Amino acid sequence: MRREMEIVVERPDARQADVLDLSIVLVGWNNKAYLEPCLESLYASDLGCRYDVVLVDQGSTDGSQAMLREKFPEVRIIQNDHNVGLAKACNQGIEGTTGRHVLLLNNDTLVNSTLGELVRFLDENPRAGAVGGRLLNPDGSFQAGFAGFSSLWEEILIATHLGELFQEGYPSHDDSDEVRHVGWISSACLLLRREALDEVGLLDEEFFIYGDEADLQFRLNRAGWPVYYLPTVNTIHYGGRSMNRWKRRRMVYRGKMLFYRKNYGALRTGALRLLFGALSAAKMLPWSLVYLLPGQRERAKKELDSNIEVIKLCLDLR
């Protein structure tokens, strides 16, 4: 594989005048099958700027590190001995690089040359704090664009699935063919201005996963560093490869409640806890009955355990 882009392996000296345009931060955790094609797509793309790549590994045991040393020796590895959480790992990558802009990129993505448009957009719009584009499913169909910040009504529609009656795929992110100022964009592919991060701070490490990127972009927008959506940038995102649906439910709800507690005050946070707790409690009886059916016990147990975990979260008033 030919690579004409100038790649910096070691961390550049922040005092030097020739600072890189871009630092790309990936987090890996036993995802070698997706990490390899992700990096291949990255190095095959002409981004039109100088960049370096750092991979924060969360204690992988699938041979990811050996694969990187053999096939991508220019990627610098920051090694953790266990999974410290996505927010903390991303911060390690951000702090371990010095590019003018920082790209948070999931390792289960495939990128192309349009990625370079994100860098050019921030360079041409000096008050933009962050920018992202479309996420596509592997078949090329639309997956996600941008979103506004959560409301209680929206959470009711999501938790009860009533929103699906009004919109297919609810609550899928919005899409647009125009560049626009938005609330937040998934950190599967999100470019951040380091100057803005220096002002508002990095990701809040109290978020283990889910909600951290919305919280950061909430702070950026509030501080006068608006977030923008650039529809000409398309990234394929496989998504949901490292966590089953039951564990994901607990982590998503935890992230939402933490976001509310940080940004929305006690009243709305209490209402959200009541909503999630009541719905989870209501699911206990039907899943208890399903547990009695032959062949359904394993799934029912996972559902019951998952809802119990959510109820415990809702009762934790910290």
Short mmCIF file of C-alpha atoms in Angstrom, two decimals:
data_model
loop_
_atom_site.label_atom_id
_atom_site.label_comp_id
_atom_site.label_asym_id
_atom_site.label_seq_id
_atom_site.Cartn_x
_atom_site.Cartn_y
_atom_site.Cartn_z
CA MET A 1 0.00 0.00 0.00
CA ARG A 2 1.61 3.25 -1.12
CA ARG A 3 1.51 6.16 1.29
CA GLU A 4 2.61 9.54 0.00
CA MET A 5 1.22 11.50 2.95
CA GLU A 6 3.84 12.71 5.41
CA ILE A 7 3.15 10.88 8.64
CA VAL A 8 4.67 11.76 11.99
CA VAL A 9 5.26 8.80 14.26
CA GLU A 10 6.50 10.52 17.40
CA ARG A 11 4.63 13.27 19.14
CA PRO A 12 5.76 16.58 17.65
CA ASP A 13 7.26 19.24 19.87
CA ALA A 14 4.48 21.73 20.63
CA ARG A 15 7.07 24.54 20.60
CA GLN A 16 7.97 24.01 16.97
CA ALA A 17 6.49 26.38 14.42
CA ASP A 18 5.61 23.62 11.95
CA VAL A 19 2.61 22.21 13.83
CA LEU A 20 0.55 19.49 12.16
CA ASP A 21 -2.83 20.42 10.74
CA LEU A 22 -4.58 17.39 12.14
CA SER A 23 -4.26 14.70 14.80
CA ILE A 24 -6.50 11.65 14.38
CA VAL A 25 -7.50 9.84 17.56
CA LEU A 26 -8.91 6.31 17.54
CA VAL A 27 -9.81 4.10 20.48
CA GLY A 28 -9.47 0.34 20.13
CA TRP A 29 -10.84 -2.52 22.20
CA ASN A 30 -10.73 -6.00 20.63
CA ASN A 31 -11.90 -4.69 17.26
CA LYS A 32 -9.01 -5.67 14.98
CA ALA A 33 -11.32 -6.87 12.18
CA TYR A 34 -12.67 -3.33 11.78
CA LEU A 35 -9.56 -1.37 12.80
CA GLU A 36 -7.44 -2.69 9.93
CA PRO A 37 -9.80 -1.67 7.07
CA CYS A 38 -10.45 1.64 8.84
CA LEU A 39 -6.76 2.53 8.77
CA GLU A 40 -6.39 1.26 5.21
CA SER A 41 -9.19 3.59 4.10
CA LEU A 42 -7.60 6.48 6.00
CA TYR A 43 -4.15 6.09 4.44
CA ALA A 44 -5.64 5.57 0.98
CA SER A 45 -7.41 8.94 1.21
CA ASP A 46 -5.87 12.22 0.14
CA LEU A 47 -6.75 14.53 3.02
CA GLY A 48 -4.74 17.45 1.68
CA CYS A 49 -3.06 18.17 5.01
CA ARG A 50 -0.32 16.94 7.33
CA TYR A 51 -1.51 14.65 10.08
CA ASP A 52 -0.56 12.02 12.62
CA VAL A 53 -2.54 9.08 14.00
CA VAL A 54 -2.73 7.77 17.55
CA LEU A 55 -4.57 4.65 18.72
CA VAL A 56 -5.52 4.40 22.39
CA ASP A 57 -5.80 0.68 23.07
CA GLN A 58 -8.04 -0.44 25.92
CA GLY A 59 -6.25 -3.65 26.81
CA SER A 60 -7.12 -5.57 23.63
CA THR A 61 -6.34 -9.28 23.57
CA ASP A 62 -7.21 -9.95 19.91
CA GLY A 63 -3.79 -9.15 18.43
CA SER A 64 -4.59 -5.53 17.52
CA GLN A 65 -1.23 -4.26 18.73
CA ALA A 66 0.76 -6.80 16.73
CA MET A 67 -1.27 -6.00 13.63
CA LEU A 68 -0.54 -2.29 14.05
CA ARG A 69 3.19 -2.84 14.52
CA GLU A 70 3.32 -5.01 11.41
CA LYS A 71 1.04 -3.13 9.01
CA PHE A 72 0.81 0.41 10.39
CA PRO A 73 4.06 1.16 12.22
CA GLU A 74 3.46 4.90 11.79
CA VAL A 75 0.45 4.72 14.14
CA ARG A 76 1.49 5.56 17.67
CA ILE A 77 -0.12 3.41 20.38
CA ILE A 78 -1.10 4.64 23.81
CA GLN A 79 -1.59 1.44 25.80
CA ASN A 80 -4.06 1.00 28.65
CA ASP A 81 -4.14 -2.26 30.58
CA HIS A 82 -7.96 -2.23 30.73
CA ASN A 83 -10.99 -0.43 29.34
CA VAL A 84 -10.93 3.00 31.00
CA GLY A 85 -13.98 4.27 29.12
CA LEU A 86 -14.33 6.00 25.78
CA ALA A 87 -14.28 9.57 27.11
CA LYS A 88 -11.08 9.08 29.11
CA ALA A 89 -9.37 7.21 26.26
CA CYS A 90 -10.25 9.97 23.78
CA ASN A 91 -8.83 12.52 26.19
CA GLN A 92 -5.61 10.52 26.40
CA GLY A 93 -5.36 10.67 22.63
CA ILE A 94 -6.13 14.39 22.50
CA GLU A 95 -3.56 15.17 25.20
CA GLY A 96 -1.00 12.96 23.48
CA THR A 97 -1.12 14.92 20.21
CA THR A 98 -0.58 18.53 19.14
CA GLY A 99 -2.33 18.98 15.79
CA ARG A 100 -4.23 22.23 15.34
CA HIS A 101 -7.41 20.18 14.98
CA VAL A 102 -8.35 16.81 16.47
CA LEU A 103 -10.44 14.20 14.68
CA LEU A 104 -12.26 11.70 16.87
CA LEU A 105 -12.78 8.65 14.67
CA ASN A 106 -14.40 5.34 15.54
CA ASN A 107 -12.35 2.33 14.53
CA ASP A 108 -15.40 0.73 12.86
CA THR A 109 -15.54 3.37 10.13
CA LEU A 110 -14.39 3.66 6.54
CA VAL A 111 -13.36 7.14 5.42
CA ASN A 112 -12.52 8.80 2.10
CA SER A 113 -10.95 11.98 0.77
CA THR A 114 -13.99 14.09 1.72
CA LEU A 115 -12.61 13.93 5.27
CA GLY A 116 -10.17 16.67 4.29
CA GLU A 117 -13.12 19.04 3.78
CA LEU A 118 -13.64 19.09 7.55
CA VAL A 119 -10.16 20.52 8.10
CA ARG A 120 -10.63 23.10 5.37
CA PHE A 121 -13.97 24.12 6.88
CA LEU A 122 -12.46 24.85 10.28
CA ASP A 123 -9.59 26.75 8.67
CA GLU A 124 -12.05 28.88 6.68
CA ASN A 125 -14.38 29.46 9.66
CA PRO A 126 -12.20 30.48 12.61
CA ARG A 127 -15.05 30.63 15.14
CA ALA A 128 -16.36 27.13 14.33
CA GLY A 129 -15.65 24.84 17.26
CA ALA A 130 -16.41 21.50 15.61
CA VAL A 131 -17.70 20.03 12.38
CA GLY A 132 -18.90 16.64 11.15
CA GLY A 133 -20.70 15.06 8.23
CA ARG A 134 -23.01 12.20 7.32
CA LEU A 135 -22.64 8.69 8.69
CA LEU A 136 -23.70 5.98 6.24
CA ASN A 137 -24.57 2.33 6.75
CA PRO A 138 -22.31 -0.22 5.01
CA ASP A 139 -24.85 -0.45 2.16
CA GLY A 140 -24.54 3.31 1.58
CA SER A 141 -27.90 4.25 3.08
CA PHE A 142 -28.22 7.15 5.51
CA GLN A 143 -27.45 6.35 9.16
CA ALA A 144 -27.02 9.62 11.03
CA GLY A 145 -26.41 13.31 10.56
CA PHE A 146 -26.97 15.81 13.37
CA ALA A 147 -29.24 16.18 16.37
CA GLY A 148 -30.63 18.81 18.69
CA PHE A 149 -30.17 18.52 22.43
CA SER A 150 -32.50 16.19 24.28
CA SER A 151 -35.93 17.20 25.54
CA LEU A 152 -38.21 15.28 27.91
CA TRP A 153 -40.85 14.94 25.19
CA GLU A 154 -38.31 13.41 22.85
CA GLU A 155 -37.17 10.97 25.53
CA ILE A 156 -40.79 9.90 26.11
CA LEU A 157 -41.21 9.20 22.38
CA ILE A 158 -37.96 7.22 22.31
CA ALA A 159 -38.49 5.20 25.48
CA THR A 160 -42.10 4.27 24.61
CA HIS A 161 -41.34 3.74 20.88
CA LEU A 162 -44.25 6.07 20.08
CA GLY A 163 -41.93 8.18 17.95
CA GLU A 164 -41.68 5.31 15.47
CA LEU A 165 -45.37 5.81 14.68
CA PHE A 166 -44.60 9.27 13.31
CA GLN A 167 -41.14 8.81 11.83
CA GLU A 168 -39.47 5.70 10.47
CA GLY A 169 -36.26 4.95 12.34
CA TYR A 170 -37.04 7.46 15.10
CA PRO A 171 -34.96 8.94 16.68
CA SER A 172 -32.55 8.88 13.74
CA HIS A 173 -30.45 12.01 13.45
CA ASP A 174 -31.58 14.69 11.04
CA ASP A 175 -30.13 15.22 7.58
CA SER A 176 -29.70 18.27 5.37
CA ASP A 177 -28.16 19.13 2.01
CA GLU A 178 -26.97 22.47 3.36
CA VAL A 179 -24.19 23.47 5.73
CA ARG A 180 -25.83 24.40 9.01
CA HIS A 181 -25.22 25.19 12.65
CA VAL A 182 -26.43 22.23 14.75
CA GLY A 183 -26.62 20.96 18.30
CA TRP A 184 -24.35 17.94 18.17
CA ILE A 185 -22.90 15.29 15.87
CA SER A 186 -21.78 11.75 16.65
CA SER A 187 -18.15 11.41 17.68
CA ALA A 188 -17.84 8.45 15.30
CA CYS A 189 -16.34 11.10 13.02
CA LEU A 190 -16.07 14.54 14.60
CA LEU A 191 -13.44 17.21 14.01
CA LEU A 192 -12.68 19.51 16.94
CA ARG A 193 -10.71 22.75 17.04
CA ARG A 194 -7.97 22.42 19.66
CA GLU A 195 -8.21 26.13 20.51
CA ALA A 196 -11.88 25.60 21.42
CA LEU A 197 -11.04 22.53 23.51
CA ASP A 198 -8.42 24.54 25.37
CA GLU A 199 -11.19 26.96 26.35
CA VAL A 200 -14.11 24.66 27.25
CA GLY A 201 -12.19 21.57 28.36
CA LEU A 202 -12.05 18.01 27.09
CA LEU A 203 -14.62 15.24 27.30
CA ASP A 204 -16.08 14.72 30.77
CA GLU A 205 -14.62 11.44 31.98
CA GLU A 206 -17.60 10.81 34.27
CA PHE A 207 -19.23 9.59 31.06
CA PHE A 208 -17.91 6.08 30.41
CA ILE A 209 -19.52 5.94 26.97
CA TYR A 210 -22.60 7.61 25.41
CA GLY A 211 -23.52 11.21 26.12
CA ASP A 212 -19.95 12.48 26.32
CA GLU A 213 -19.92 13.94 22.80
CA ALA A 214 -23.29 15.68 23.28
CA ASP A 215 -22.08 17.17 26.55
CA LEU A 216 -18.88 18.48 24.97
CA GLN A 217 -20.74 20.04 22.04
CA PHE A 218 -23.30 21.54 24.43
CA ARG A 219 -20.38 23.32 26.13
CA LEU A 220 -18.88 24.38 22.80
CA ASN A 221 -22.12 25.92 21.56
CA ARG A 222 -22.74 27.64 24.89
CA ALA A 223 -19.22 29.14 24.87
CA GLY A 224 -19.64 30.61 21.38
CA TRP A 225 -17.86 27.85 19.46
CA PRO A 226 -20.72 26.63 17.23
CA VAL A 227 -20.88 23.09 15.81
CA TYR A 228 -21.52 22.67 12.08
CA TYR A 229 -22.84 19.96 9.81
CA LEU A 230 -21.11 19.49 6.46
CA PRO A 231 -23.26 17.22 4.23
CA THR A 232 -20.58 16.65 1.58
CA VAL A 233 -18.51 14.54 4.00
CA ASN A 234 -19.59 10.89 4.06
CA THR A 235 -18.24 8.20 6.38
CA ILE A 236 -19.32 4.56 6.53
CA HIS A 237 -19.99 3.47 10.10
CA TYR A 238 -20.69 -0.13 11.08
CA GLY A 239 -21.67 0.73 14.66
CA GLY A 240 -22.57 -1.25 17.78
CA ARG A 241 -19.86 -3.90 17.43
CA SER A 242 -18.40 -3.88 20.91
CA MET A 243 -21.45 -4.03 23.19
CA ASN A 244 -24.66 -6.10 23.28
CA ARG A 245 -28.06 -4.41 23.35
CA TRP A 246 -28.69 -5.07 27.05
CA LYS A 247 -25.44 -3.56 28.24
CA ARG A 248 -25.87 -0.71 25.75
CA ARG A 249 -29.31 0.13 27.17
CA ARG A 250 -27.86 0.65 30.63
CA MET A 251 -24.97 2.77 29.36
CA VAL A 252 -27.20 4.90 27.11
CA TYR A 253 -29.61 5.62 29.97
CA ARG A 254 -26.72 6.39 32.29
CA GLY A 255 -25.29 8.84 29.77
CA LYS A 256 -28.62 10.59 29.29
CA MET A 257 -29.24 10.99 33.02
CA LEU A 258 -25.73 12.31 33.55
CA PHE A 259 -26.17 14.82 30.71
CA TYR A 260 -29.42 16.06 32.28
CA ARG A 261 -27.84 16.30 35.74
CA LYS A 262 -24.93 18.34 34.38
CA ASN A 263 -26.83 20.64 32.07
CA TYR A 264 -30.58 20.72 32.77
CA GLY A 265 -31.02 20.98 36.54
CA ALA A 266 -32.68 18.88 39.23
CA LEU A 267 -36.31 19.14 38.07
CA ARG A 268 -35.84 17.81 34.55
CA THR A 269 -33.29 15.28 35.76
CA GLY A 270 -35.79 13.93 38.28
CA ALA A 271 -38.48 13.72 35.61
CA LEU A 272 -36.15 11.75 33.33
CA ARG A 273 -35.24 9.34 36.13
CA LEU A 274 -38.93 8.82 36.89
CA LEU A 275 -39.66 8.14 33.21
CA PHE A 276 -36.88 5.57 32.77
CA GLY A 277 -37.55 3.93 36.12
CA ALA A 278 -41.32 3.64 35.61
CA LEU A 279 -41.00 2.17 32.10
CA SER A 280 -38.37 -0.34 33.23
CA ALA A 281 -40.54 -1.39 36.18
CA ALA A 282 -43.53 -1.81 33.85
CA LYS A 283 -41.54 -4.24 31.71
CA MET A 284 -40.77 -6.55 34.62
CA LEU A 285 -44.15 -8.34 34.72
CA PRO A 286 -44.41 -9.27 31.00
CA TRP A 287 -40.79 -10.43 30.89
CA SER A 288 -41.36 -12.46 34.05
CA LEU A 289 -44.17 -14.26 32.22
CA VAL A 290 -41.99 -14.77 29.15
CA TYR A 291 -39.38 -16.33 31.44
CA LEU A 292 -41.81 -19.21 32.05
CA LEU A 293 -42.01 -20.10 28.35
CA PRO A 294 -39.80 -22.92 27.04
CA GLY A 295 -36.90 -21.64 24.96
CA GLN A 296 -37.36 -18.01 26.06
CA ARG A 297 -35.73 -18.15 29.49
CA GLU A 298 -32.28 -16.91 28.46
CA ARG A 299 -33.55 -13.86 26.60
CA ALA A 300 -36.11 -13.06 29.31
CA LYS A 301 -33.41 -13.21 31.98
CA LYS A 302 -31.25 -10.75 30.05
CA GLU A 303 -34.21 -8.38 29.69
CA LEU A 304 -35.08 -8.66 33.38
CA ASP A 305 -31.48 -8.09 34.48
CA SER A 306 -31.16 -5.12 32.13
CA ASN A 307 -34.32 -3.45 33.43
CA ILE A 308 -33.25 -4.04 37.03
CA GLU A 309 -29.95 -2.31 36.27
CA VAL A 310 -31.81 0.69 34.81
CA ILE A 311 -34.06 0.91 37.89
CA LYS A 312 -30.98 0.91 40.12
CA LEU A 313 -29.50 3.73 38.06
CA CYS A 314 -32.69 5.75 38.41
CA LEU A 315 -32.62 5.33 42.20
CA ASP A 316 -28.99 6.47 42.43
CA LEU A 317 -29.47 10.16 43.17
CA ARG A 318 -25.83 11.18 42.85
#
